[in-house]
């Protein structure tokens, strides 16, 4: 303890109080004295080793303050009793007391209603007009010329003016504003605590008395807000909070003005004298709105700068700034509208803000509708950017379609595409992006079904610069049993072709994949120009567009592609090293489902079946090779496990093409002389995790089962029936339906399979009933056991030969392992029954379920 006391004795604590500025209390009849408490710890040598500062306030309440009070005496008394106020500041204390007295006398004015304020503003406006108009008379102008220019040396007199009447305050704030416009003066102004406190106090207490006064003060703070180092000072004086309050007050007054104006207009319709008075009052109100717009403009500019602080922006949103900004969109001042849109654009990148904006519904959409199109180029460009931020929301797209925005956007695109202005040209890309987003929803694409829109898209597309595209461009496709669904993707290489190309091509692809818009894209012999362009550029996105047109234009539209089939085939065989182009060309050929088209002749002329067989075999080899590599520990395990490969898109389109070619019965004999049927079955096993691939292979097999030559190969040389029966239990509903159709087809053509397929299909369609029977039978015969079929070996439990002979095992391990290994099984391996491929009946497929030693399937017949 003694050592600790000795160490403490070597250090001393010193406190120092530093007086600060003197201010008035915002609500009470009191003086606020600011001061700083500085604490320092002194070391052995008397030098400070640690210190801290704390800002504090002392409130001095003035109990008696009347017009007859001697302010000088009270000021001296305050200085004598408060040690924090130096005697040299007695004059300043007296000024603060005078301000308190004036504020107390003006209490009635502070609580006047908005309607009374408007009346007073009209009277002031009338007096200004009588003196010569424009707000100031000729004498005032001459006096202003004679006044000396504002100087930083006179800052104290400007501060004193802030404690006087409203005209003096306006004059003082105007002088300070002139100083604040020069960045060289900002440090001196911000560093003057008395000035900053006085400005913020006047703005807080006198904001209802004078619009020009509010405009001057907020403009001064706006000059500060343009520099990040001064924004903390603005926040400390709560200027942003006061700005929002002023904006709310002004908008409320604007609403009152609108109601009064409507009342005057209603009277004007009945009386000529009232009409003349209404016109005069309307002019006065317009002048007031101009001043109000100036105040709102500088207020939102200040808030816009403060919103750069991410901690302040959410507070503004909570205070309802989005609602205020939307109301600004109805104003007539272009600069104010531009600022509001720019502010909304910044706020819209936050999801919650975006949801609030869209949640306003038609109230917001109607204001956007009024602004588009606009003669103000900056306003129009920002409006497009704001719309682009919001249009990723599906509900907002629906609102735009309801408001018939699409014709306006198309008309705007038509205008700017023909304009020579570079500023207008830059609006083409965002306009195309918006149109593309509007075309995302299938239900809304019909709105594009007019000749004007499709003609404009084709004109812009064909006017794009031509260049040969390499394999660096990227596209992706996905297929379904009925149609191929396409999705546009972009790459950096494609982005180099210009900002307009990608959204334009994406829009064209979406329109090409709609049954109502695709035929319009073929009008006026446009296919000829599109084919000529795609043969030259080899653009995969253009091939994607043509593929969609071939799939959605109907039989007549598909027939138009036959004129270019030879060119397509030549380019197809040359594009094997360009997978992005190859997959689209294969998709295009697969879409040509023309009943009378001779695919057999096409296959013989270009060796198409050899090409197809090679692609299918390569896909199988990739998966098999990956599996072997994993088995030897040479691979990473991803590709082989999933059964997927990099060229699965191409493989899928090859299978779809093969199904389309099978519509021509003359293709059957050609296919039967190849290994394509056998490779398809191998591919089905290799791609067992790819539902889309399995579905297309089953559809292709269905087409081949309709042709006698290929049907014989499938039934005699492959295990297609076993595969189809197994897939009856797949989780995918479409796969189960296709398997059911294929098995029905096999039963019709081959009686040898009829009974076996009927047995298994009975089991499939009555699985739940068999489940219940299995439960009840097992519980009755062996209440201590729940029997299941053991697929891999027949063994009993506890040496029971009867159970072993019946194929019943009380152990669930082998059954659960088998059930879990079945692809996409729809049954639960934990259930106490089984539909496994028991070998008790000696069948190779269509095996029955053994329950209590009986074949449940045979019992069903």
mmCIF file with all atom_site columns, C-alpha atoms in Angstrom, residues 218-332:
data_model
loop_
_atom_site.group_PDB
_atom_site.id
_atom_site.type_symbol
_atom_site.label_atom_id
_atom_site.label_alt_id
_atom_site.label_comp_id
_atom_site.label_asym_id
_atom_site.label_entity_id
_atom_site.label_seq_id
_atom_site.pdbx_PDB_ins_code
_atom_site.Cartn_x
_atom_site.Cartn_y
_atom_site.Cartn_z
_atom_site.occupancy
_atom_site.B_iso_or_equiv
_atom_site.pdbx_formal_charge
_atom_site.auth_seq_id
_atom_site.auth_comp_id
_atom_site.auth_asym_id
_atom_site.auth_atom_id
_atom_site.pdbx_PDB_model_num
ATOM 1   C CA . UNK A 1 218 ? -30.177 27.707 -44.943 1.00 0.00 ? 218 UNK A CA 1
ATOM 2   C CA . UNK A 1 219 ? -28.138 28.903 -47.927 1.00 0.00 ? 219 UNK A CA 1
ATOM 3   C CA . UNK A 1 220 ? -25.323 29.867 -45.544 1.00 0.00 ? 220 UNK A CA 1
ATOM 4   C CA . UNK A 1 221 ? -25.334 26.377 -44.041 1.00 0.00 ? 221 UNK A CA 1
ATOM 5   C CA . UNK A 1 222 ? -25.572 24.902 -47.553 1.00 0.00 ? 222 UNK A CA 1
ATOM 6   C CA . UNK A 1 223 ? -22.304 26.670 -48.421 1.00 0.00 ? 223 UNK A CA 1
ATOM 7   C CA . UNK A 1 224 ? -20.746 24.955 -45.411 1.00 0.00 ? 224 UNK A CA 1
ATOM 8   C CA . UNK A 1 225 ? -22.238 21.547 -46.298 1.00 0.00 ? 225 UNK A CA 1
ATOM 9   C CA . UNK A 1 226 ? -20.409 21.395 -49.615 1.00 0.00 ? 226 UNK A CA 1
ATOM 10  C CA . UNK A 1 227 ? -17.244 20.590 -47.673 1.00 0.00 ? 227 UNK A CA 1
ATOM 11  C CA . UNK A 1 228 ? -17.152 17.386 -45.619 1.00 0.00 ? 228 UNK A CA 1
ATOM 12  C CA . UNK A 1 229 ? -15.056 18.898 -42.815 1.00 0.00 ? 229 UNK A CA 1
ATOM 13  C CA . UNK A 1 230 ? -17.833 21.346 -41.934 1.00 0.00 ? 230 UNK A CA 1
ATOM 14  C CA . UNK A 1 231 ? -20.735 18.882 -41.933 1.00 0.00 ? 231 UNK A CA 1
ATOM 15  C CA . UNK A 1 232 ? -20.152 17.856 -38.306 1.00 0.00 ? 232 UNK A CA 1
ATOM 16  C CA . UNK A 1 233 ? -20.687 21.487 -37.260 1.00 0.00 ? 233 UNK A CA 1
ATOM 17  C CA . UNK A 1 234 ? -23.987 21.584 -39.173 1.00 0.00 ? 234 UNK A CA 1
ATOM 18  C CA . UNK A 1 235 ? -25.089 18.342 -37.543 1.00 0.00 ? 235 UNK A CA 1
ATOM 19  C CA . UNK A 1 236 ? -24.108 19.590 -34.081 1.00 0.00 ? 236 UNK A CA 1
ATOM 20  C CA . UNK A 1 237 ? -26.411 22.618 -34.461 1.00 0.00 ? 237 UNK A CA 1
ATOM 21  C CA . UNK A 1 238 ? -29.253 20.331 -35.681 1.00 0.00 ? 238 UNK A CA 1
ATOM 22  C CA . UNK A 1 239 ? -29.668 22.253 -38.913 1.00 0.00 ? 239 UNK A CA 1
ATOM 23  C CA . UNK A 1 240 ? -30.831 19.163 -40.795 1.00 0.00 ? 240 UNK A CA 1
ATOM 24  C CA . UNK A 1 241 ? -33.629 18.610 -38.295 1.00 0.00 ? 241 UNK A CA 1
ATOM 25  C CA . UNK A 1 242 ? -34.747 22.226 -38.646 1.00 0.00 ? 242 UNK A CA 1
ATOM 26  C CA . UNK A 1 243 ? -34.652 21.970 -42.443 1.00 0.00 ? 243 UNK A CA 1
ATOM 27  C CA . UNK A 1 244 ? -37.021 18.994 -42.372 1.00 0.00 ? 244 UNK A CA 1
ATOM 28  C CA . UNK A 1 245 ? -39.352 20.871 -40.053 1.00 0.00 ? 245 UNK A CA 1
ATOM 29  C CA . UNK A 1 246 ? -39.321 23.888 -42.369 1.00 0.00 ? 246 UNK A CA 1
ATOM 30  C CA . UNK A 1 247 ? -39.996 21.674 -45.421 1.00 0.00 ? 247 UNK A CA 1
ATOM 31  C CA . UNK A 1 248 ? -42.952 20.075 -43.648 1.00 0.00 ? 248 UNK A CA 1
ATOM 32  C CA . UNK A 1 249 ? -44.293 23.508 -42.663 1.00 0.00 ? 249 UNK A CA 1
ATOM 33  C CA . UNK A 1 250 ? -43.939 24.890 -46.187 1.00 0.00 ? 250 UNK A CA 1
ATOM 34  C CA . UNK A 1 251 ? -45.705 21.921 -47.746 1.00 0.00 ? 251 UNK A CA 1
ATOM 35  C CA . UNK A 1 252 ? -48.552 22.324 -45.279 1.00 0.00 ? 252 UNK A CA 1
ATOM 36  C CA . UNK A 1 253 ? -48.832 25.987 -46.210 1.00 0.00 ? 253 UNK A CA 1
ATOM 37  C CA . UNK A 1 254 ? -48.762 25.051 -49.885 1.00 0.00 ? 254 UNK A CA 1
ATOM 38  C CA . UNK A 1 255 ? -51.745 22.783 -49.318 1.00 0.00 ? 255 UNK A CA 1
ATOM 39  C CA . UNK A 1 256 ? -53.663 25.633 -47.670 1.00 0.00 ? 256 UNK A CA 1
ATOM 40  C CA . UNK A 1 257 ? -52.780 27.872 -50.596 1.00 0.00 ? 257 UNK A CA 1
ATOM 41  C CA . UNK A 1 258 ? -54.136 25.308 -53.060 1.00 0.00 ? 258 UNK A CA 1
ATOM 42  C CA . UNK A 1 259 ? -57.423 25.053 -51.148 1.00 0.00 ? 259 UNK A CA 1
ATOM 43  C CA . UNK A 1 260 ? -57.827 28.824 -51.035 1.00 0.00 ? 260 UNK A CA 1
ATOM 44  C CA . UNK A 1 261 ? -57.012 29.151 -54.717 1.00 0.00 ? 261 UNK A CA 1
ATOM 45  C CA . UNK A 1 262 ? -59.616 26.560 -55.630 1.00 0.00 ? 262 UNK A CA 1
ATOM 46  C CA . UNK A 1 263 ? -62.172 28.461 -53.587 1.00 0.00 ? 263 UNK A CA 1
ATOM 47  C CA . UNK A 1 264 ? -61.373 31.692 -55.417 1.00 0.00 ? 264 UNK A CA 1
ATOM 48  C CA . UNK A 1 265 ? -61.590 29.966 -58.797 1.00 0.00 ? 265 UNK A CA 1
ATOM 49  C CA . UNK A 1 266 ? -64.968 28.533 -57.848 1.00 0.00 ? 266 UNK A CA 1
ATOM 50  C CA . UNK A 1 267 ? -66.291 32.007 -57.086 1.00 0.00 ? 267 UNK A CA 1
ATOM 51  C CA . UNK A 1 268 ? -64.735 33.436 -60.260 1.00 0.00 ? 268 UNK A CA 1
ATOM 52  C CA . UNK A 1 269 ? -66.984 31.244 -62.421 1.00 0.00 ? 269 UNK A CA 1
ATOM 53  C CA . UNK A 1 270 ? -70.065 33.019 -61.067 1.00 0.00 ? 270 UNK A CA 1
ATOM 54  C CA . UNK A 1 271 ? -68.983 36.657 -60.798 1.00 0.00 ? 271 UNK A CA 1
ATOM 55  C CA . UNK A 1 272 ? -66.831 38.804 -63.100 1.00 0.00 ? 272 UNK A CA 1
ATOM 56  C CA . UNK A 1 273 ? -65.621 40.947 -60.197 1.00 0.00 ? 273 UNK A CA 1
ATOM 57  C CA . UNK A 1 274 ? -64.571 37.803 -58.364 1.00 0.00 ? 274 UNK A CA 1
ATOM 58  C CA . UNK A 1 275 ? -62.784 36.649 -61.502 1.00 0.00 ? 275 UNK A CA 1
ATOM 59  C CA . UNK A 1 276 ? -60.668 39.800 -61.591 1.00 0.00 ? 276 UNK A CA 1
ATOM 60  C CA . UNK A 1 277 ? -59.871 39.483 -57.877 1.00 0.00 ? 277 UNK A CA 1
ATOM 61  C CA . UNK A 1 278 ? -59.027 35.821 -58.359 1.00 0.00 ? 278 UNK A CA 1
ATOM 62  C CA . UNK A 1 279 ? -56.574 36.675 -61.117 1.00 0.00 ? 279 UNK A CA 1
ATOM 63  C CA . UNK A 1 280 ? -54.827 39.256 -58.920 1.00 0.00 ? 280 UNK A CA 1
ATOM 64  C CA . UNK A 1 281 ? -54.641 36.871 -55.986 1.00 0.00 ? 281 UNK A CA 1
ATOM 65  C CA . UNK A 1 282 ? -53.373 34.101 -58.260 1.00 0.00 ? 282 UNK A CA 1
ATOM 66  C CA . UNK A 1 283 ? -50.448 36.265 -59.383 1.00 0.00 ? 283 UNK A CA 1
ATOM 67  C CA . UNK A 1 284 ? -49.596 37.036 -55.777 1.00 0.00 ? 284 UNK A CA 1
ATOM 68  C CA . UNK A 1 285 ? -49.717 33.376 -54.856 1.00 0.00 ? 285 UNK A CA 1
ATOM 69  C CA . UNK A 1 286 ? -47.472 32.502 -57.801 1.00 0.00 ? 286 UNK A CA 1
ATOM 70  C CA . UNK A 1 287 ? -44.914 34.984 -56.513 1.00 0.00 ? 287 UNK A CA 1
ATOM 71  C CA . UNK A 1 288 ? -45.083 33.368 -53.076 1.00 0.00 ? 288 UNK A CA 1
ATOM 72  C CA . UNK A 1 289 ? -44.672 29.900 -54.590 1.00 0.00 ? 289 UNK A CA 1
ATOM 73  C CA . UNK A 1 290 ? -41.567 31.116 -56.395 1.00 0.00 ? 290 UNK A CA 1
ATOM 74  C CA . UNK A 1 291 ? -40.043 32.191 -53.086 1.00 0.00 ? 291 UNK A CA 1
ATOM 75  C CA . UNK A 1 292 ? -41.107 28.946 -51.486 1.00 0.00 ? 292 UNK A CA 1
ATOM 76  C CA . UNK A 1 293 ? -39.514 26.912 -54.284 1.00 0.00 ? 293 UNK A CA 1
ATOM 77  C CA . UNK A 1 294 ? -36.267 28.789 -53.716 1.00 0.00 ? 294 UNK A CA 1
ATOM 78  C CA . UNK A 1 295 ? -36.386 27.911 -50.012 1.00 0.00 ? 295 UNK A CA 1
ATOM 79  C CA . UNK A 1 296 ? -37.229 24.255 -50.708 1.00 0.00 ? 296 UNK A CA 1
ATOM 80  C CA . UNK A 1 297 ? -34.486 24.047 -53.317 1.00 0.00 ? 297 UNK A CA 1
ATOM 81  C CA . UNK A 1 298 ? -31.745 25.181 -50.954 1.00 0.00 ? 298 UNK A CA 1
ATOM 82  C CA . UNK A 1 299 ? -33.185 23.063 -48.096 1.00 0.00 ? 299 UNK A CA 1
ATOM 83  C CA . UNK A 1 300 ? -33.122 19.850 -50.117 1.00 0.00 ? 300 UNK A CA 1
ATOM 84  C CA . UNK A 1 301 ? -29.670 20.723 -51.433 1.00 0.00 ? 301 UNK A CA 1
ATOM 85  C CA . UNK A 1 302 ? -28.430 20.981 -47.858 1.00 0.00 ? 302 UNK A CA 1
ATOM 86  C CA . UNK A 1 303 ? -30.103 17.677 -46.919 1.00 0.00 ? 303 UNK A CA 1
ATOM 87  C CA . UNK A 1 304 ? -28.689 16.059 -50.046 1.00 0.00 ? 304 UNK A CA 1
ATOM 88  C CA . UNK A 1 305 ? -25.157 16.950 -48.975 1.00 0.00 ? 305 UNK A CA 1
ATOM 89  C CA . UNK A 1 306 ? -25.752 15.757 -45.418 1.00 0.00 ? 306 UNK A CA 1
ATOM 90  C CA . UNK A 1 307 ? -27.116 12.421 -46.692 1.00 0.00 ? 307 UNK A CA 1
ATOM 91  C CA . UNK A 1 308 ? -23.593 11.487 -47.748 1.00 0.00 ? 308 UNK A CA 1
ATOM 92  C CA . UNK A 1 309 ? -23.228 10.405 -44.131 1.00 0.00 ? 309 UNK A CA 1
ATOM 93  C CA . UNK A 1 310 ? -24.740 6.918  -44.043 1.00 0.00 ? 310 UNK A CA 1
ATOM 94  C CA . UNK A 1 311 ? -25.737 7.352  -40.407 1.00 0.00 ? 311 UNK A CA 1
ATOM 95  C CA . UNK A 1 312 ? -27.800 10.454 -41.195 1.00 0.00 ? 312 UNK A CA 1
ATOM 96  C CA . UNK A 1 313 ? -29.615 9.215  -44.310 1.00 0.00 ? 313 UNK A CA 1
ATOM 97  C CA . UNK A 1 314 ? -31.782 6.610  -42.443 1.00 0.00 ? 314 UNK A CA 1
ATOM 98  C CA . UNK A 1 315 ? -32.847 9.314  -39.989 1.00 0.00 ? 315 UNK A CA 1
ATOM 99  C CA . UNK A 1 316 ? -34.036 11.475 -42.875 1.00 0.00 ? 316 UNK A CA 1
ATOM 100 C CA . UNK A 1 317 ? -36.025 8.549  -44.267 1.00 0.00 ? 317 UNK A CA 1
ATOM 101 C CA . UNK A 1 318 ? -37.702 7.985  -40.906 1.00 0.00 ? 318 UNK A CA 1
ATOM 102 C CA . UNK A 1 319 ? -38.695 11.645 -40.872 1.00 0.00 ? 319 UNK A CA 1
ATOM 103 C CA . UNK A 1 320 ? -40.553 11.169 -44.174 1.00 0.00 ? 320 UNK A CA 1
ATOM 104 C CA . UNK A 1 321 ? -38.180 12.808 -46.637 1.00 0.00 ? 321 UNK A CA 1
ATOM 105 C CA . UNK A 1 322 ? -39.205 10.396 -49.404 1.00 0.00 ? 322 UNK A CA 1
ATOM 106 C CA . UNK A 1 323 ? -42.794 11.621 -49.191 1.00 0.00 ? 323 UNK A CA 1
ATOM 107 C CA . UNK A 1 324 ? -41.641 15.234 -49.327 1.00 0.00 ? 324 UNK A CA 1
ATOM 108 C CA . UNK A 1 325 ? -39.422 14.558 -52.358 1.00 0.00 ? 325 UNK A CA 1
ATOM 109 C CA . UNK A 1 326 ? -42.265 12.864 -54.234 1.00 0.00 ? 326 UNK A CA 1
ATOM 110 C CA . UNK A 1 327 ? -44.412 15.950 -53.643 1.00 0.00 ? 327 UNK A CA 1
ATOM 111 C CA . UNK A 1 328 ? -41.652 18.055 -55.206 1.00 0.00 ? 328 UNK A CA 1
ATOM 112 C CA . UNK A 1 329 ? -42.143 16.183 -58.498 1.00 0.00 ? 329 UNK A CA 1
ATOM 113 C CA . UNK A 1 330 ? -45.367 18.147 -59.012 1.00 0.00 ? 330 UNK A CA 1
ATOM 114 C CA . UNK A 1 331 ? -43.610 21.529 -58.784 1.00 0.00 ? 331 UNK A CA 1
ATOM 115 C CA . UNK A 1 332 ? -43.114 23.751 -61.817 1.00 0.00 ? 332 UNK A CA 1
#
